[in-house]
PDB file of C-alpha atoms in Angstrom:
ATOM      1  CA  MET A 314      44.800  62.841  91.641  1.00  0.00           C
ATOM      2  CA  ARG A 315      48.317  63.048  93.074  1.00  0.00           C
ATOM      3  CA  ASN A 316      51.335  62.609  90.808  1.00  0.00           C
ATOM      4  CA  LEU A 317      53.527  59.547  91.269  1.00  0.00           C
ATOM      5  CA  THR A 318      57.226  60.228  91.666  1.00  0.00           C
ATOM      6  CA  SER A 319      58.712  57.454  89.552  1.00  0.00           C
ATOM      7  CA  PRO A 320      60.180  55.654  91.290  1.00  0.00           C
ATOM      8  CA  PRO A 321      58.975  56.891  94.696  1.00  0.00           C
ATOM      9  CA  LYS A 322      61.369  57.672  97.546  1.00  0.00           C
ATOM     10  CA  LEU A 323      59.464  55.529 100.065  1.00  0.00           C
ATOM     11  CA  VAL A 324      56.816  52.816  99.712  1.00  0.00           C
ATOM     12  CA  ILE A 325      54.575  52.182 102.721  1.00  0.00           C
ATOM     13  CA  PHE A 326      52.558  48.982 102.728  1.00  0.00           C
ATOM     14  CA  ASP A 327      49.503  48.142 104.738  1.00  0.00           C
ATOM     15  CA  CYS A 328      50.184  44.778 106.375  1.00  0.00           C
ATOM     16  CA  ASP A 329      47.066  42.595 106.367  1.00  0.00           C
ATOM     17  CA  GLY A 330      45.935  41.788 102.861  1.00  0.00           C
ATOM     18  CA  VAL A 331      48.930  43.518 101.265  1.00  0.00           C
ATOM     19  CA  VAL A 332      52.029  41.891 102.754  1.00  0.00           C
ATOM     20  CA  VAL A 333      50.467  38.920 104.551  1.00  0.00           C
ATOM     21  CA  ASP A 334      47.382  37.054 103.388  1.00  0.00           C
ATOM     22  CA  SER A 335      45.688  37.256 106.768  1.00  0.00           C
ATOM     23  CA  GLU A 336      42.332  38.715 105.808  1.00  0.00           C
ATOM     24  CA  PRO A 337      40.535  35.476 104.783  1.00  0.00           C
ATOM     25  CA  LEU A 338      41.641  33.731 107.979  1.00  0.00           C
ATOM     26  CA  THR A 339      40.667  36.647 110.209  1.00  0.00           C
ATOM     27  CA  LEU A 340      37.356  37.343 108.494  1.00  0.00           C
ATOM     28  CA  ASN A 341      36.168  33.745 108.630  1.00  0.00           C
ATOM     29  CA  LEU A 342      37.109  33.558 112.301  1.00  0.00           C
ATOM     30  CA  LEU A 343      35.302  36.836 112.949  1.00  0.00           C
ATOM     31  CA  CYS A 344      32.200  35.595 111.155  1.00  0.00           C
ATOM     32  CA  GLU A 345      32.105  32.496 113.365  1.00  0.00           C
ATOM     33  CA  ASP A 346      32.857  34.436 116.548  1.00  0.00           C
ATOM     34  CA  LEU A 347      30.177  37.087 116.019  1.00  0.00           C
ATOM     35  CA  ALA A 348      27.619  34.365 115.263  1.00  0.00           C
ATOM     36  CA  SER A 349      28.493  32.739 118.585  1.00  0.00           C
ATOM     37  CA  HIS A 350      27.766  36.112 120.215  1.00  0.00           C
ATOM     38  CA  GLY A 351      24.335  36.392 118.607  1.00  0.00           C
ATOM     39  CA  LEU A 352      25.165  38.388 115.495  1.00  0.00           C
ATOM     40  CA  SER A 353      24.862  36.289 112.345  1.00  0.00           C
ATOM     41  CA  LEU A 354      26.317  38.069 109.345  1.00  0.00           C
ATOM     42  CA  SER A 355      27.260  36.887 105.884  1.00  0.00           C
ATOM     43  CA  LEU A 356      30.928  36.983 104.962  1.00  0.00           C
ATOM     44  CA  PRO A 357      30.424  40.043 102.696  1.00  0.00           C
ATOM     45  CA  GLU A 358      28.710  41.825 105.604  1.00  0.00           C
ATOM     46  CA  VAL A 359      31.620  40.968 107.895  1.00  0.00           C
ATOM     47  CA  ILE A 360      34.040  42.265 105.266  1.00  0.00           C
ATOM     48  CA  ASP A 361      32.189  45.591 105.144  1.00  0.00           C
ATOM     49  CA  LEU A 362      32.244  45.745 108.924  1.00  0.00           C
ATOM     50  CA  ALA A 363      35.841  44.795 109.448  1.00  0.00           C
ATOM     51  CA  VAL A 364      38.299  45.416 106.629  1.00  0.00           C
ATOM     52  CA  GLY A 365      40.570  48.334 107.400  1.00  0.00           C
ATOM     53  CA  GLY A 366      39.326  48.728 110.962  1.00  0.00           C
ATOM     54  CA  THR A 367      40.609  47.765 114.389  1.00  0.00           C
ATOM     55  CA  ILE A 368      39.362  44.825 116.452  1.00  0.00           C
ATOM     56  CA  GLY A 369      38.242  47.167 119.210  1.00  0.00           C
ATOM     57  CA  GLY A 370      36.294  49.260 116.726  1.00  0.00           C
ATOM     58  CA  ILE A 371      34.698  46.164 115.224  1.00  0.00           C
ATOM     59  CA  GLY A 372      33.562  45.123 118.698  1.00  0.00           C
ATOM     60  CA  VAL A 373      31.914  48.502 119.293  1.00  0.00           C
ATOM     61  CA  GLN A 374      30.068  48.313 115.971  1.00  0.00           C
ATOM     62  CA  ALA A 375      29.037  44.690 116.514  1.00  0.00           C
ATOM     63  CA  LYS A 376      27.632  45.513 119.943  1.00  0.00           C
ATOM     64  CA  ALA A 377      25.624  48.365 118.438  1.00  0.00           C
ATOM     65  CA  MET A 378      24.241  45.852 115.917  1.00  0.00           C
ATOM     66  CA  GLY A 379      23.039  43.565 118.695  1.00  0.00           C
ATOM     67  CA  ALA A 380      25.958  41.257 119.456  1.00  0.00           C
ATOM     68  CA  ALA A 381      26.406  40.211 123.074  1.00  0.00           C
ATOM     69  CA  ILE A 382      29.862  41.774 123.278  1.00  0.00           C
ATOM     70  CA  LEU A 383      31.490  41.988 126.707  1.00  0.00           C
ATOM     71  CA  ASP A 384      34.276  44.342 127.721  1.00  0.00           C
ATOM     72  CA  ASP A 385      36.954  41.680 127.251  1.00  0.00           C
ATOM     73  CA  TRP A 386      35.730  40.531 123.832  1.00  0.00           C
ATOM     74  CA  ALA A 387      38.559  42.171 121.887  1.00  0.00           C
ATOM     75  CA  ASP A 388      41.229  40.580 124.096  1.00  0.00           C
ATOM     76  CA  GLN A 389      39.625  37.154 123.715  1.00  0.00           C
ATOM     77  CA  PHE A 390      39.280  37.526 119.964  1.00  0.00           C
ATOM     78  CA  TYR A 391      42.899  38.613 119.617  1.00  0.00           C
ATOM     79  CA  GLU A 392      44.044  35.404 121.299  1.00  0.00           C
ATOM     80  CA  LYS A 393      41.942  33.272 118.940  1.00  0.00           C
ATOM     81  CA  MET A 394      43.157  35.248 115.949  1.00  0.00           C
ATOM     82  CA  PHE A 395      46.818  35.078 116.917  1.00  0.00           C
ATOM     83  CA  ALA A 396      46.580  31.300 117.265  1.00  0.00           C
ATOM     84  CA  VAL A 397      45.063  30.930 113.796  1.00  0.00           C
ATOM     85  CA  LEU A 398      47.492  33.331 112.132  1.00  0.00           C
ATOM     86  CA  GLY A 399      50.488  31.778 113.841  1.00  0.00           C
ATOM     87  CA  GLN A 400      49.573  28.415 112.360  1.00  0.00           C
ATOM     88  CA  SER A 401      48.340  29.298 108.890  1.00  0.00           C
ATOM     89  CA  VAL A 402      49.101  32.768 107.511  1.00  0.00           C
ATOM     90  CA  GLU A 403      51.161  33.078 104.323  1.00  0.00           C
ATOM     91  CA  LEU A 404      52.595  35.948 102.295  1.00  0.00           C
ATOM     92  CA  ILE A 405      50.601  37.657  99.570  1.00  0.00           C
ATOM     93  CA  PRO A 406      51.897  36.064  96.339  1.00  0.00           C
ATOM     94  CA  GLY A 407      54.487  38.273  94.688  1.00  0.00           C
ATOM     95  CA  ILE A 408      55.211  40.582  97.625  1.00  0.00           C
ATOM     96  CA  GLU A 409      58.760  39.293  98.166  1.00  0.00           C
ATOM     97  CA  ALA A 410      59.643  40.117  94.559  1.00  0.00           C
ATOM     98  CA  VAL A 411      58.367  43.657  95.143  1.00  0.00           C
ATOM     99  CA  LEU A 412      60.546  44.006  98.241  1.00  0.00           C
ATOM    100  CA  ASP A 413      63.523  42.607  96.323  1.00  0.00           C
ATOM    101  CA  ALA A 414      62.988  45.140  93.538  1.00  0.00           C
ATOM    102  CA  LEU A 415      62.834  47.995  96.042  1.00  0.00           C
ATOM    103  CA  ASP A 416      65.992  46.772  97.759  1.00  0.00           C
ATOM    104  CA  HIS A 417      67.741  46.466  94.391  1.00  0.00           C
ATOM    105  CA  GLN A 418      67.128  50.145  93.685  1.00  0.00           C
ATOM    106  CA  GLY A 419      67.842  51.255  97.250  1.00  0.00           C
ATOM    107  CA  ILE A 420      64.304  52.477  97.878  1.00  0.00           C
ATOM    108  CA  PRO A 421      63.226  52.110 101.517  1.00  0.00           C
ATOM    109  CA  PHE A 422      59.919  50.531 102.452  1.00  0.00           C
ATOM    110  CA  ALA A 423      57.835  50.329 105.611  1.00  0.00           C
ATOM    111  CA  ILE A 424      54.548  49.071 107.002  1.00  0.00           C
ATOM    112  CA  GLY A 425      51.743  51.261 108.282  1.00  0.00           C
ATOM    113  CA  SER A 426      49.090  49.020 109.800  1.00  0.00           C
ATOM    114  CA  ASN A 427      45.920  49.222 111.863  1.00  0.00           C
ATOM    115  CA  GLY A 428      47.051  45.996 113.535  1.00  0.00           C
ATOM    116  CA  SER A 429      49.094  45.702 116.706  1.00  0.00           C
ATOM    117  CA  HIS A 430      52.835  45.113 116.929  1.00  0.00           C
ATOM    118  CA  ARG A 431      52.129  41.700 118.409  1.00  0.00           C
ATOM    119  CA  LYS A 432      49.990  40.756 115.421  1.00  0.00           C
ATOM    120  CA  MET A 433      52.628  41.951 112.967  1.00  0.00           C
ATOM    121  CA  GLY A 434      55.292  40.076 114.895  1.00  0.00           C
ATOM    122  CA  ILE A 435      53.295  36.871 114.539  1.00  0.00           C
ATOM    123  CA  THR A 436      52.381  37.246 110.871  1.00  0.00           C
ATOM    124  CA  LEU A 437      55.628  38.713 109.575  1.00  0.00           C
ATOM    125  CA  GLY A 438      57.613  36.289 111.704  1.00  0.00           C
ATOM    126  CA  ARG A 439      55.772  33.216 110.479  1.00  0.00           C
ATOM    127  CA  CYS A 440      56.183  34.397 106.894  1.00  0.00           C
ATOM    128  CA  GLY A 441      59.910  35.013 107.297  1.00  0.00           C
ATOM    129  CA  VAL A 442      59.936  38.734 106.487  1.00  0.00           C
ATOM    130  CA  ALA A 443      60.062  40.306 109.964  1.00  0.00           C
ATOM    131  CA  GLU A 444      63.727  41.239 109.542  1.00  0.00           C
ATOM    132  CA  ARG A 445      62.974  43.080 106.318  1.00  0.00           C
ATOM    133  CA  PHE A 446      60.667  45.438 108.213  1.00  0.00           C
ATOM    134  CA  ALA A 447      62.694  45.662 111.434  1.00  0.00           C
ATOM    135  CA  GLY A 448      62.231  49.129 112.939  1.00  0.00           C
ATOM    136  CA  ARG A 449      59.957  50.117 110.041  1.00  0.00           C
ATOM    137  CA  ALA A 450      56.626  48.535 111.002  1.00  0.00           C
ATOM    138  CA  PHE A 451      54.249  51.042 112.556  1.00  0.00           C
ATOM    139  CA  SER A 452      50.893  50.487 114.255  1.00  0.00           C
ATOM    140  CA  PRO A 453      48.154  52.493 115.991  1.00  0.00           C
ATOM    141  CA  GLU A 454      50.049  51.826 119.224  1.00  0.00           C
ATOM    142  CA  ASP A 455      52.647  54.323 117.984  1.00  0.00           C
ATOM    143  CA  VAL A 456      50.270  57.201 117.198  1.00  0.00           C
ATOM    144  CA  ALA A 457      47.266  59.080 118.531  1.00  0.00           C
ATOM    145  CA  ASN A 458      44.701  57.851 116.002  1.00  0.00           C
ATOM    146  CA  PRO A 459      44.269  54.766 113.781  1.00  0.00           C
ATOM    147  CA  LYS A 460      43.352  54.876 110.101  1.00  0.00           C
ATOM    148  CA  PRO A 461      41.484  56.590 108.480  1.00  0.00           C
ATOM    149  CA  ALA A 462      43.552  59.229 110.295  1.00  0.00           C
ATOM    150  CA  PRO A 463      46.899  59.714 108.503  1.00  0.00           C
ATOM    151  CA  ASP A 464      48.970  59.395 111.676  1.00  0.00           C
ATOM    152  CA  VAL A 465      50.615  56.012 111.071  1.00  0.00           C
ATOM    153  CA  TYR A 466      51.628  56.909 107.512  1.00  0.00           C
ATOM    154  CA  LEU A 467      52.969  60.306 108.522  1.00  0.00           C
ATOM    155  CA  LEU A 468      54.954  58.641 111.301  1.00  0.00           C
ATOM    156  CA  ALA A 469      56.542  56.206 108.855  1.00  0.00           C
ATOM    157  CA  ALA A 470      57.549  59.030 106.517  1.00  0.00           C
ATOM    158  CA  SER A 471      58.914  61.077 109.405  1.00  0.00           C
ATOM    159  CA  LYS A 472      60.975  58.226 110.839  1.00  0.00           C
ATOM    160  CA  ILE A 473      62.527  57.465 107.459  1.00  0.00           C
ATOM    161  CA  GLU A 474      62.881  61.192 106.725  1.00  0.00           C
ATOM    162  CA  ILE A 475      60.980  61.252 103.445  1.00  0.00           C
ATOM    163  CA  ALA A 476      58.480  63.994 102.570  1.00  0.00           C
ATOM    164  CA  PRO A 477      54.888  62.671 102.413  1.00  0.00           C
ATOM    165  CA  GLY A 478      54.521  63.843  98.823  1.00  0.00           C
ATOM    166  CA  ASP A 479      57.361  61.525  97.800  1.00  0.00           C
ATOM    167  CA  CYS A 480      55.716  58.453  99.347  1.00  0.00           C
ATOM    168  CA  VAL A 481      53.447  55.813  97.863  1.00  0.00           C
ATOM    169  CA  VAL A 482      50.951  53.903 100.009  1.00  0.00           C
ATOM    170  CA  ILE A 483      49.782  50.396  99.036  1.00  0.00           C
ATOM    171  CA  GLU A 484      46.369  49.653 100.523  1.00  0.00           C
ATOM    172  CA  ASP A 485      43.633  47.020 100.283  1.00  0.00           C
ATOM    173  CA  SER A 486      40.907  48.936 102.131  1.00  0.00           C
ATOM    174  CA  ALA A 487      39.060  52.198 101.622  1.00  0.00           C
ATOM    175  CA  THR A 488      39.767  53.101 105.257  1.00  0.00           C
ATOM    176  CA  GLY A 489      43.499  52.765 104.744  1.00  0.00           C
ATOM    177  CA  ALA A 490      43.352  54.488 101.375  1.00  0.00           C
ATOM    178  CA  ARG A 491      41.689  57.502 102.982  1.00  0.00           C
ATOM    179  CA  ALA A 492      44.511  57.588 105.523  1.00  0.00           C
ATOM    180  CA  GLY A 493      47.067  57.704 102.739  1.00  0.00           C
ATOM    181  CA  VAL A 494      45.189  60.475 100.958  1.00  0.00           C
ATOM    182  CA  ALA A 495      44.936  62.467 104.194  1.00  0.00           C
ATOM    183  CA  ALA A 496      48.703  62.074 104.583  1.00  0.00           C
ATOM    184  CA  GLY A 497      49.222  63.681 101.183  1.00  0.00           C
ATOM    185  CA  MET A 498      50.673  60.521  99.658  1.00  0.00           C
ATOM    186  CA  VAL A 499      50.033  58.753  96.368  1.00  0.00           C
ATOM    187  CA  VAL A 500      47.705  55.832  97.093  1.00  0.00           C
ATOM    188  CA  MET A 501      47.536  52.605  95.083  1.00  0.00           C
ATOM    189  CA  GLY A 502      44.592  50.301  95.752  1.00  0.00           C
ATOM    190  CA  PHE A 503      45.254  46.550  95.715  1.00  0.00           C
ATOM    191  CA  THR A 504      42.104  44.908  94.405  1.00  0.00           C
ATOM    192  CA  HIS A 505      43.105  41.246  94.721  1.00  0.00           C
ATOM    193  CA  ASP A 506      40.462  40.675  97.405  1.00  0.00           C
ATOM    194  CA  THR A 507      38.767  44.091  97.437  1.00  0.00           C
ATOM    195  CA  PRO A 508      36.233  45.182  94.813  1.00  0.00           C
ATOM    196  CA  ALA A 509      37.563  48.107  92.814  1.00  0.00           C
ATOM    197  CA  ALA A 510      34.347  50.001  93.552  1.00  0.00           C
ATOM    198  CA  LYS A 511      35.380  50.262  97.204  1.00  0.00           C
ATOM    199  CA  PHE A 512      38.202  52.578  96.143  1.00  0.00           C
ATOM    200  CA  ALA A 513      36.093  54.826  93.900  1.00  0.00           C
ATOM    201  CA  GLY A 514      37.115  58.452  94.193  1.00  0.00           C
ATOM    202  CA  ILE A 515      39.898  57.706  96.686  1.00  0.00           C
ATOM    203  CA  THR A 516      42.942  56.068  95.126  1.00  0.00           C
ATOM    204  CA  ASP A 517      45.259  57.299  92.393  1.00  0.00           C
ATOM    205  CA  MET A 518      45.723  53.893  90.794  1.00  0.00           C
ATOM    206  CA  LEU A 519      44.385  50.329  91.095  1.00  0.00           C
ATOM    207  CA  PHE A 520      46.090  46.987  90.506  1.00  0.00           C
ATOM    208  CA  ASP A 521      45.153  43.379  91.255  1.00  0.00           C
ATOM    209  CA  ASP A 522      48.431  41.468  90.999  1.00  0.00           C
ATOM    210  CA  MET A 523      51.590  42.132  93.023  1.00  0.00           C
ATOM    211  CA  ALA A 524      53.615  41.016  90.013  1.00  0.00           C
ATOM    212  CA  ASP A 525      52.517  44.248  88.307  1.00  0.00           C
ATOM    213  CA  LEU A 526      53.580  46.564  91.126  1.00  0.00           C
ATOM    214  CA  PRO A 527      57.315  46.987  90.344  1.00  0.00           C
ATOM    215  CA  ALA A 528      56.516  48.286  86.856  1.00  0.00           C
ATOM    216  CA  LEU A 529      53.744  50.528  88.177  1.00  0.00           C
ATOM    217  CA  LEU A 530      56.220  52.023  90.646  1.00  0.00           C
ATOM    218  CA  GLY A 531      58.731  52.610  87.857  1.00  0.00           C
ATOM    219  CA  LEU A 532      61.198  50.117  89.270  1.00  0.00           C
ATOM    220  CA  ASN A 533      61.758  48.416  85.914  1.00  0.00           C
ATOM    221  CA  ALA A 534      62.485  51.656  84.122  1.00  0.00           C
ATOM    222  CA  GLN A 535      65.980  52.176  85.457  1.00  0.00           C
TER     223      GLN A 535
END
């Protein structure tokens, strides 16, 4: 269990499922797409396969499970996904109030995602918060290894010049939570759409409502 600096010096958010409510849209699309490629999975099975991973990695796993996945599957799926997200994605309820509270106390924040810059540009842009993360949204395209490696979180801390031990990571997946732990950061698991059991033995704290996060971060104490 790592100790939370209250308030922290930097908060790093995962993007999908933490800042933007993209997971239900993406997972339902993935469920339909894999079925069309010969791999019929229930939504919970798709969640286990996909949440916290990369599209390319999902394709590799799906092929190993018997899906008729071709080399260009990931590129084709990205295009379908971007179209859906560009039309429908919304912010996670309460996240703007969290960002406002951080701004009010002068605490920087960033994104460390397993999604691409193009995906973040689409989702953050549609939701009207792209400017708030300008220059502070990091993806696997910026580092050697995606989550669960700590690379993207360590990069965010380095760019903003904050020691990892003074950072808090907000994650909705066990994969991302492990990345935060490996980076030496305090990790808070967001259980709004993720069963708390998924975070067992990984995170330092759990919460299920973004409205609770400012107080948990100590932002209301000053």
